[in-house]
CSV table of C-alpha atoms and ligand atoms in Angstrom, one decimal:
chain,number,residue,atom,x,y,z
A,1,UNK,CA,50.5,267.9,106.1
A,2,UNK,CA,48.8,264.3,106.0
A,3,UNK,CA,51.6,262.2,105.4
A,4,UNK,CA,54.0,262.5,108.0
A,5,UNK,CA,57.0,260.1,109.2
A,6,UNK,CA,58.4,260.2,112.5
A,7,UNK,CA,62.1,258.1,112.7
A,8,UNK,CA,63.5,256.9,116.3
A,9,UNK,CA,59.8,256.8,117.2
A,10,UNK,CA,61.0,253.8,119.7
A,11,UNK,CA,63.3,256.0,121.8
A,12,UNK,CA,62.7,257.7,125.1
A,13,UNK,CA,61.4,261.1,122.8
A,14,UNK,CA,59.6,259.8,120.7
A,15,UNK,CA,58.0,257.6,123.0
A,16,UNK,CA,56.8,260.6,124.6
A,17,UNK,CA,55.7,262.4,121.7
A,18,UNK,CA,54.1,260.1,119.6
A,19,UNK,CA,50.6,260.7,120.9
A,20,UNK,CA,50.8,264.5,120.9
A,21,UNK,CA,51.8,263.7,117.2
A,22,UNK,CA,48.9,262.0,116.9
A,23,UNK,CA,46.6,264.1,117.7
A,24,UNK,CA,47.6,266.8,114.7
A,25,UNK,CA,48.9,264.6,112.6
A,26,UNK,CA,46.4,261.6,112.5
A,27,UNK,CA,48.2,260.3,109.1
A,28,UNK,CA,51.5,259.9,110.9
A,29,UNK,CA,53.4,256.8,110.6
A,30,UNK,CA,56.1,255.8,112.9
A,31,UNK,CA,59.7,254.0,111.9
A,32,UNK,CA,62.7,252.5,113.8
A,33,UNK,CA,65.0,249.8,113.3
A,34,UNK,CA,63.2,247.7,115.9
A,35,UNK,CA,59.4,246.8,116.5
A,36,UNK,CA,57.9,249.2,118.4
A,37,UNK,CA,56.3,247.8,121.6
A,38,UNK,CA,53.3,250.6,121.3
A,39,UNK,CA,52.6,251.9,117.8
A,40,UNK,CA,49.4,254.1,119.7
A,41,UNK,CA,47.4,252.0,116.2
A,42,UNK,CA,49.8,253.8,113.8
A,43,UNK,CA,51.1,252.1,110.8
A,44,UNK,CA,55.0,251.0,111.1
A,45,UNK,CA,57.9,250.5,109.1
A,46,UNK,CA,60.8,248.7,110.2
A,47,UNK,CA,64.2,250.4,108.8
A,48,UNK,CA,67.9,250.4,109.3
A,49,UNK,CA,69.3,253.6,108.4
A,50,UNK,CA,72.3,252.4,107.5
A,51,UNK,CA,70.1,250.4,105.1
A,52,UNK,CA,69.5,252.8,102.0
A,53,UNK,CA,67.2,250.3,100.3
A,54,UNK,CA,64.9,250.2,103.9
A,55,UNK,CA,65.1,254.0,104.1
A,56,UNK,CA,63.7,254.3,100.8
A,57,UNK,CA,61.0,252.1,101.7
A,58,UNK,CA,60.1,253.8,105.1
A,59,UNK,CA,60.2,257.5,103.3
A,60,UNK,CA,57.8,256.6,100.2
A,61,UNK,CA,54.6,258.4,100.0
A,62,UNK,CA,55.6,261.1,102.8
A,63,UNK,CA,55.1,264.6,102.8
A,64,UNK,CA,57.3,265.5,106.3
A,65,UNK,CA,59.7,264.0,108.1
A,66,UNK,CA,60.6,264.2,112.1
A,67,UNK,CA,64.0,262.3,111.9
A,68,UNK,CA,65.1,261.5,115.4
A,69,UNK,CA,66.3,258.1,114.0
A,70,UNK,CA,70.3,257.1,114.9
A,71,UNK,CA,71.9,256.6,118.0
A,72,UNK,CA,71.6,259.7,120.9
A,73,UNK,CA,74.3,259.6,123.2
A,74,UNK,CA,78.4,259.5,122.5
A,75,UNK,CA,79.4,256.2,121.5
A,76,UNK,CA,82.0,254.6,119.5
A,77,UNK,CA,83.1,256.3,115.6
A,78,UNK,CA,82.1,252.7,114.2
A,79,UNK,CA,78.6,253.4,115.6
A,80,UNK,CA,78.4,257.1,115.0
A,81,UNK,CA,79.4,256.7,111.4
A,82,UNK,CA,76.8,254.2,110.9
A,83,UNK,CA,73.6,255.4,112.4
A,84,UNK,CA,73.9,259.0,112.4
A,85,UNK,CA,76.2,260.2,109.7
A,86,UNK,CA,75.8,257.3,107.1
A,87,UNK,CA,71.9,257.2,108.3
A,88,UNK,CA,71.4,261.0,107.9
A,89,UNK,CA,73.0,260.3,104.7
A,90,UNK,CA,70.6,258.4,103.8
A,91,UNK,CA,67.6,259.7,105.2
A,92,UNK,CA,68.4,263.3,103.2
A,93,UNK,CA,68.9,261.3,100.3
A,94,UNK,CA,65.7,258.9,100.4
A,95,UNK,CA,63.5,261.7,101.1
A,96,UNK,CA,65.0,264.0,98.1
A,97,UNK,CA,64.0,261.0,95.5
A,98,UNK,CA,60.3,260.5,97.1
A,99,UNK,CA,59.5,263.9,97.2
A,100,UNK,CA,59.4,264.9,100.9
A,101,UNK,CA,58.8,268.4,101.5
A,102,UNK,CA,59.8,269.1,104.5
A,103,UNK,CA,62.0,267.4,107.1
A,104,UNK,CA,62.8,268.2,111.0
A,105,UNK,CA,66.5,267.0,112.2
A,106,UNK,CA,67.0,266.2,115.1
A,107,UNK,CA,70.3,268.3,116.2
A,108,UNK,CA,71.5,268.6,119.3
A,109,UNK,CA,73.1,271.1,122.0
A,110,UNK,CA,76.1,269.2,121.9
A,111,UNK,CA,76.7,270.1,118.5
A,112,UNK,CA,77.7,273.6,120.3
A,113,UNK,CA,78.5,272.0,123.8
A,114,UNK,CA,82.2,273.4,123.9
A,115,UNK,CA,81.0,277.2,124.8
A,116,UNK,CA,80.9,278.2,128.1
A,117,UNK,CA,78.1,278.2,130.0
A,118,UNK,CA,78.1,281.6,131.1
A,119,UNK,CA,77.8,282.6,127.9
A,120,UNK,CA,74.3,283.3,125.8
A,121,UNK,CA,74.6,281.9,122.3
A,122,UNK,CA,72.3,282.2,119.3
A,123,UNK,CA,71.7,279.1,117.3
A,124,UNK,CA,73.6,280.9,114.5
A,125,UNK,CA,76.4,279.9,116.2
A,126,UNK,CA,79.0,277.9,114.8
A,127,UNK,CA,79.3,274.3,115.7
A,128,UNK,CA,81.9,273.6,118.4
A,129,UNK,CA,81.3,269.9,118.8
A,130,UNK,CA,81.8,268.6,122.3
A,131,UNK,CA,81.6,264.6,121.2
A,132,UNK,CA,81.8,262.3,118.5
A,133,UNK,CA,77.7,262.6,118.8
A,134,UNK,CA,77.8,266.6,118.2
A,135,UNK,CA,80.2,266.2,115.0
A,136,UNK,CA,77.6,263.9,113.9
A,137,UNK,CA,74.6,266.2,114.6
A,138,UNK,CA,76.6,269.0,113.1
A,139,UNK,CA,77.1,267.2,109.9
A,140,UNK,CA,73.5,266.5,109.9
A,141,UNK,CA,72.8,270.1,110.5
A,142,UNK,CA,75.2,271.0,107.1
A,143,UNK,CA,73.4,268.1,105.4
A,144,UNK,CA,69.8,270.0,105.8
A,145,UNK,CA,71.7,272.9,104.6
A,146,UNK,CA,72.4,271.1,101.6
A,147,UNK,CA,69.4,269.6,100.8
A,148,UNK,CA,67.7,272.8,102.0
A,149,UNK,CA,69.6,275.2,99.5
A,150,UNK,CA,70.1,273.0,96.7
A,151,UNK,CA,67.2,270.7,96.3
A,152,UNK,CA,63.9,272.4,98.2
A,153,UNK,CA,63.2,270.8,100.9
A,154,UNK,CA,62.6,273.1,103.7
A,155,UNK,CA,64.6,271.7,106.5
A,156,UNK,CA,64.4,272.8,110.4
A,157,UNK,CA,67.2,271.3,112.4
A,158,UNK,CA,66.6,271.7,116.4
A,159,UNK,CA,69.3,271.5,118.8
A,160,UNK,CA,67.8,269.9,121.7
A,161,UNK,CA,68.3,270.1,124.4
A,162,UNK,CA,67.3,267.1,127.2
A,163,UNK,CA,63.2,266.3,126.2
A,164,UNK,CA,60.9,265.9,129.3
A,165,UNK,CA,58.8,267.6,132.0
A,166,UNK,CA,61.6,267.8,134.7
A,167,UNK,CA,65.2,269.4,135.1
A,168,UNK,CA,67.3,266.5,136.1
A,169,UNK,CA,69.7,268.2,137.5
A,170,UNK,CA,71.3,271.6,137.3
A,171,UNK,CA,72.7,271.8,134.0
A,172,UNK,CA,69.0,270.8,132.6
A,173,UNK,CA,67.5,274.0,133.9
A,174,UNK,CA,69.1,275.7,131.5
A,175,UNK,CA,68.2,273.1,128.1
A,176,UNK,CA,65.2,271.3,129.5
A,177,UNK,CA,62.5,271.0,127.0
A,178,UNK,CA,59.2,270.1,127.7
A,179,UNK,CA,57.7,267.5,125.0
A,180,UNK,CA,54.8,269.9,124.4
A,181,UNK,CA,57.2,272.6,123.6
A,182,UNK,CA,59.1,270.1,121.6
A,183,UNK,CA,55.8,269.6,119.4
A,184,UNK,CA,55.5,273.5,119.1
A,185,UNK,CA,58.8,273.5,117.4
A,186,UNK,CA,58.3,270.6,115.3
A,187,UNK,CA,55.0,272.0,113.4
A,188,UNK,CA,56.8,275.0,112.9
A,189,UNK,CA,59.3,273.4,111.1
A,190,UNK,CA,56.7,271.3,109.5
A,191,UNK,CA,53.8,274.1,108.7
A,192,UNK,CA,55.2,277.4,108.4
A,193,UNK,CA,55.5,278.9,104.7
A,194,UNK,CA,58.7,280.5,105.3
A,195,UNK,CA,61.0,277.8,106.1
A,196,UNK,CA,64.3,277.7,104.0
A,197,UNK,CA,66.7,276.0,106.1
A,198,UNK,CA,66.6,277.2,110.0
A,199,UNK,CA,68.2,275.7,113.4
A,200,UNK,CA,66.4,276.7,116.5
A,201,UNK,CA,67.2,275.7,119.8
A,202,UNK,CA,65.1,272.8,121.1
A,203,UNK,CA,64.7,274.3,124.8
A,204,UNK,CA,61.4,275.5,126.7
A,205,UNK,CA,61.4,279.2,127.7
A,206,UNK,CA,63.6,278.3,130.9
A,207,UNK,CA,64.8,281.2,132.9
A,208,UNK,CA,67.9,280.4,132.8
A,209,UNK,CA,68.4,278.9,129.4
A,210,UNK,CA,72.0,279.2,127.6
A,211,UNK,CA,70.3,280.3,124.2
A,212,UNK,CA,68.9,283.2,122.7
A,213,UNK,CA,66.0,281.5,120.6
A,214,UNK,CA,65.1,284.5,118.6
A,215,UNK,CA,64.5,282.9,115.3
A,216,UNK,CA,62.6,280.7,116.8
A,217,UNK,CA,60.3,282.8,118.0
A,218,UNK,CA,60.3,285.0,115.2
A,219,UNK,CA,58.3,282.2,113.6
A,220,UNK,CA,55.6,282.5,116.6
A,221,UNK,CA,57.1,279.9,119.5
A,222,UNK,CA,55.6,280.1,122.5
A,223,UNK,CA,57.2,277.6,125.1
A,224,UNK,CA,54.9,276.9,127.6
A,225,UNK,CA,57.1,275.6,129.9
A,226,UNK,CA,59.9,277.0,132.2
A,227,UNK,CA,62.5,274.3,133.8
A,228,UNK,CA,62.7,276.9,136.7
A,229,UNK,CA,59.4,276.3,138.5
A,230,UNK,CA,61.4,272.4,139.4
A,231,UNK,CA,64.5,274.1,140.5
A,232,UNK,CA,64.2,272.4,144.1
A,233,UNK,CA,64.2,269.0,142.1
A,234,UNK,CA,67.1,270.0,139.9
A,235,UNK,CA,69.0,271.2,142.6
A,236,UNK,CA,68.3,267.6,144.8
A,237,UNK,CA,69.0,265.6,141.8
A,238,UNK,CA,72.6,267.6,141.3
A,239,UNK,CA,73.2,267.2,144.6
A,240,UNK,CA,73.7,263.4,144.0
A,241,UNK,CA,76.2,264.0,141.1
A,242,UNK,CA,80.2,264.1,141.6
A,243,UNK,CA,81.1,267.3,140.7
A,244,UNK,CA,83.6,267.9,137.4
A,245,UNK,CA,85.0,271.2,136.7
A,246,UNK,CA,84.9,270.6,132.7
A,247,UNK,CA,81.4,269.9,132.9
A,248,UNK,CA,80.1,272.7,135.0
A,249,UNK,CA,82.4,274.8,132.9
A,250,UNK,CA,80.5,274.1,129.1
A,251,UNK,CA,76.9,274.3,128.2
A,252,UNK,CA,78.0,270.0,126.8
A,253,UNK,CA,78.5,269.7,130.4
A,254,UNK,CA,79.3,265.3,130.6
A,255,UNK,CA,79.7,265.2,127.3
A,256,UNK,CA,82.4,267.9,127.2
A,257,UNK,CA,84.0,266.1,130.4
A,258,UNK,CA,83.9,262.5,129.0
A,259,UNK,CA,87.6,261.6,127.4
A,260,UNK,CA,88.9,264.8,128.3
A,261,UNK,CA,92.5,265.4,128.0
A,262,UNK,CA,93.1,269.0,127.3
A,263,UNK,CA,94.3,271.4,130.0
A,264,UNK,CA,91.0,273.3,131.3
A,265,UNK,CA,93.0,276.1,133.1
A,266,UNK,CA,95.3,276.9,129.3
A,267,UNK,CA,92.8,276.4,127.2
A,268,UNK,CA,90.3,279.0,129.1
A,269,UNK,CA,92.9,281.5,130.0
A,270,UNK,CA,93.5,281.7,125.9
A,271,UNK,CA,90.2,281.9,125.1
A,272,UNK,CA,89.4,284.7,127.3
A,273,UNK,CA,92.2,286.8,125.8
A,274,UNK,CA,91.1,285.7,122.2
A,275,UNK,CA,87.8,285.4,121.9
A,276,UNK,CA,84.5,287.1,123.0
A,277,UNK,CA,81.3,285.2,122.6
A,278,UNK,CA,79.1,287.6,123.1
A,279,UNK,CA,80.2,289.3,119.5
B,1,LIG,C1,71.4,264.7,124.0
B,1,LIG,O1,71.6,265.1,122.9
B,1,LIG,C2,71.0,263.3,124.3
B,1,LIG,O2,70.3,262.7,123.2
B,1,LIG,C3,70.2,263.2,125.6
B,1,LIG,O3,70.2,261.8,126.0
B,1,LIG,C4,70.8,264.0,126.7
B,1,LIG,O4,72.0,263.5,127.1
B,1,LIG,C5,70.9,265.5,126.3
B,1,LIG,O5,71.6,265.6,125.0
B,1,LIG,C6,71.5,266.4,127.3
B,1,LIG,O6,72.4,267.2,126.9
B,1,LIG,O7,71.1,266.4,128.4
């Protein structure tokens, strides 16, 4: 694959995986809605996703597409709306007029951030959103569906977990994945033959990891990495945190916590008589 776009390449990830990028895809070309302070001497364009007429100019000529473009944390609807629902719109649409072949999504774990973390989930799991951000990265995962089953593209979404080489606390030792790993996952999507429409869990092969990532691996990952051998810095960094019983009850963890209203005790106590996750 020669022609390969990578969106968001300004943020924190794809800061950090732009020269791994590089070095397999050497006709990569990075986009964001801002200049990029470092472009590692790739070519940029400058795009607003919310901007169909920019997003069509950003996709043209390009085989594959890594879209990490919109906005990554919880914020307000107005802003959700805009950059990753309207933008993912967008992005879907763009690439289905130029041709693009294949395209990466980058989903979340707090599109499934509401189930418990004791519990082991595969990512055919349904969604259970834990935050205006994991309805929006939900939505993008039924858009790549979409666009997957009705128009070709083969479409790999990736709920990540939290992208670099520590475990920042307790909760990461469990979704930590290592940028390398991260790359693994990403030429998968973008190279293998067999790709319809997948989601695979964007973690390293941590110990204690929340996921069963068998379809991933079915398609030959091999994470390299293992959040485990920095426990003692996990468990120093946690040890600075103010504990929150929603958090440390869901996989979402401060996501699940932040703006929560709902009785914790009720809602598990009905849960646990009604459903069983691990069926
Ligand atoms: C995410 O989806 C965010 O983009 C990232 O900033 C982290 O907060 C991560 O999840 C996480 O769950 O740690």
């Amino acid at each position: 694959m020669r022609h390969v776009l990578l969106t968001g390449a300004g943020g924190d990830v794809g800061g950090r995986i732009t020269p791994l990028l590089k070095a397999v895809y050497p006709g990569l070309t990075l986009s964001d809605f801002k200049p990029i302070a470092n472009t590692h001497g790739l070519p940029f364009r400058q795009a607003q996703l919310s901007d169909m007429a920019e997003v069509h100019a950003a996709v043209a000529g390009m085989e594959g597409i890594i879209h990490l473009g919109g906005f990554s944390v919880e914020g307000p609807w107005e802003t959700i709306l805009s950059a990753n629902i309207i933008g993912a719109y967008n992005l879907f649409e763009a690439a289905r007029l130029a041709g693009v072949k294949r395209i990466i999504f980058a989903s979340s774990n707090h599109a499934a951030g509401f189930y418990p973390q004791e519990e082991i989930i595969p990512a055919e799991a349904p969604p259970l959103p834990d935050s205006r951000y994991g309805v929006s990265k939900a939505f993008g995962e039924a858009l790549g569906a979409l666009y997957a089953m009705k128009h070709g593209i083969g479409v790999t979404s990736l709920r990540i977990g939290n992208v670099g080489e520590k475990p920042l606390d307790v909760r990461r030792l469990a979704i930590m994945l290592h940028p390398e790993d991260l790359v693994q996952l990403i030429r998968i999507g973008l190279e293998h033959p067999d790709i319809v429409n997948e989601v695979f869990y964007g973690v390293s092969g941590n110990t204690r990891s929340w996921y069963d990532n068998a379809r991933a691996i079915s398609y030959g990952y091999k994470p390299k990495y293992d959040a485990e051998d920095q426990v003692d810095f996990a468990e120093a960094e946690q040890r600075k945190l103010v504990p929150n019983p929603v958090a440390e009850m869901y996989q979402g963890g401060g996501f699940c916590a932040d703006e929560y209203t709902a009785d914790l005790a009720g809602i598990m106590a009905k849960l646990d008589r009604t459903i069983d996750f691990s069926n």
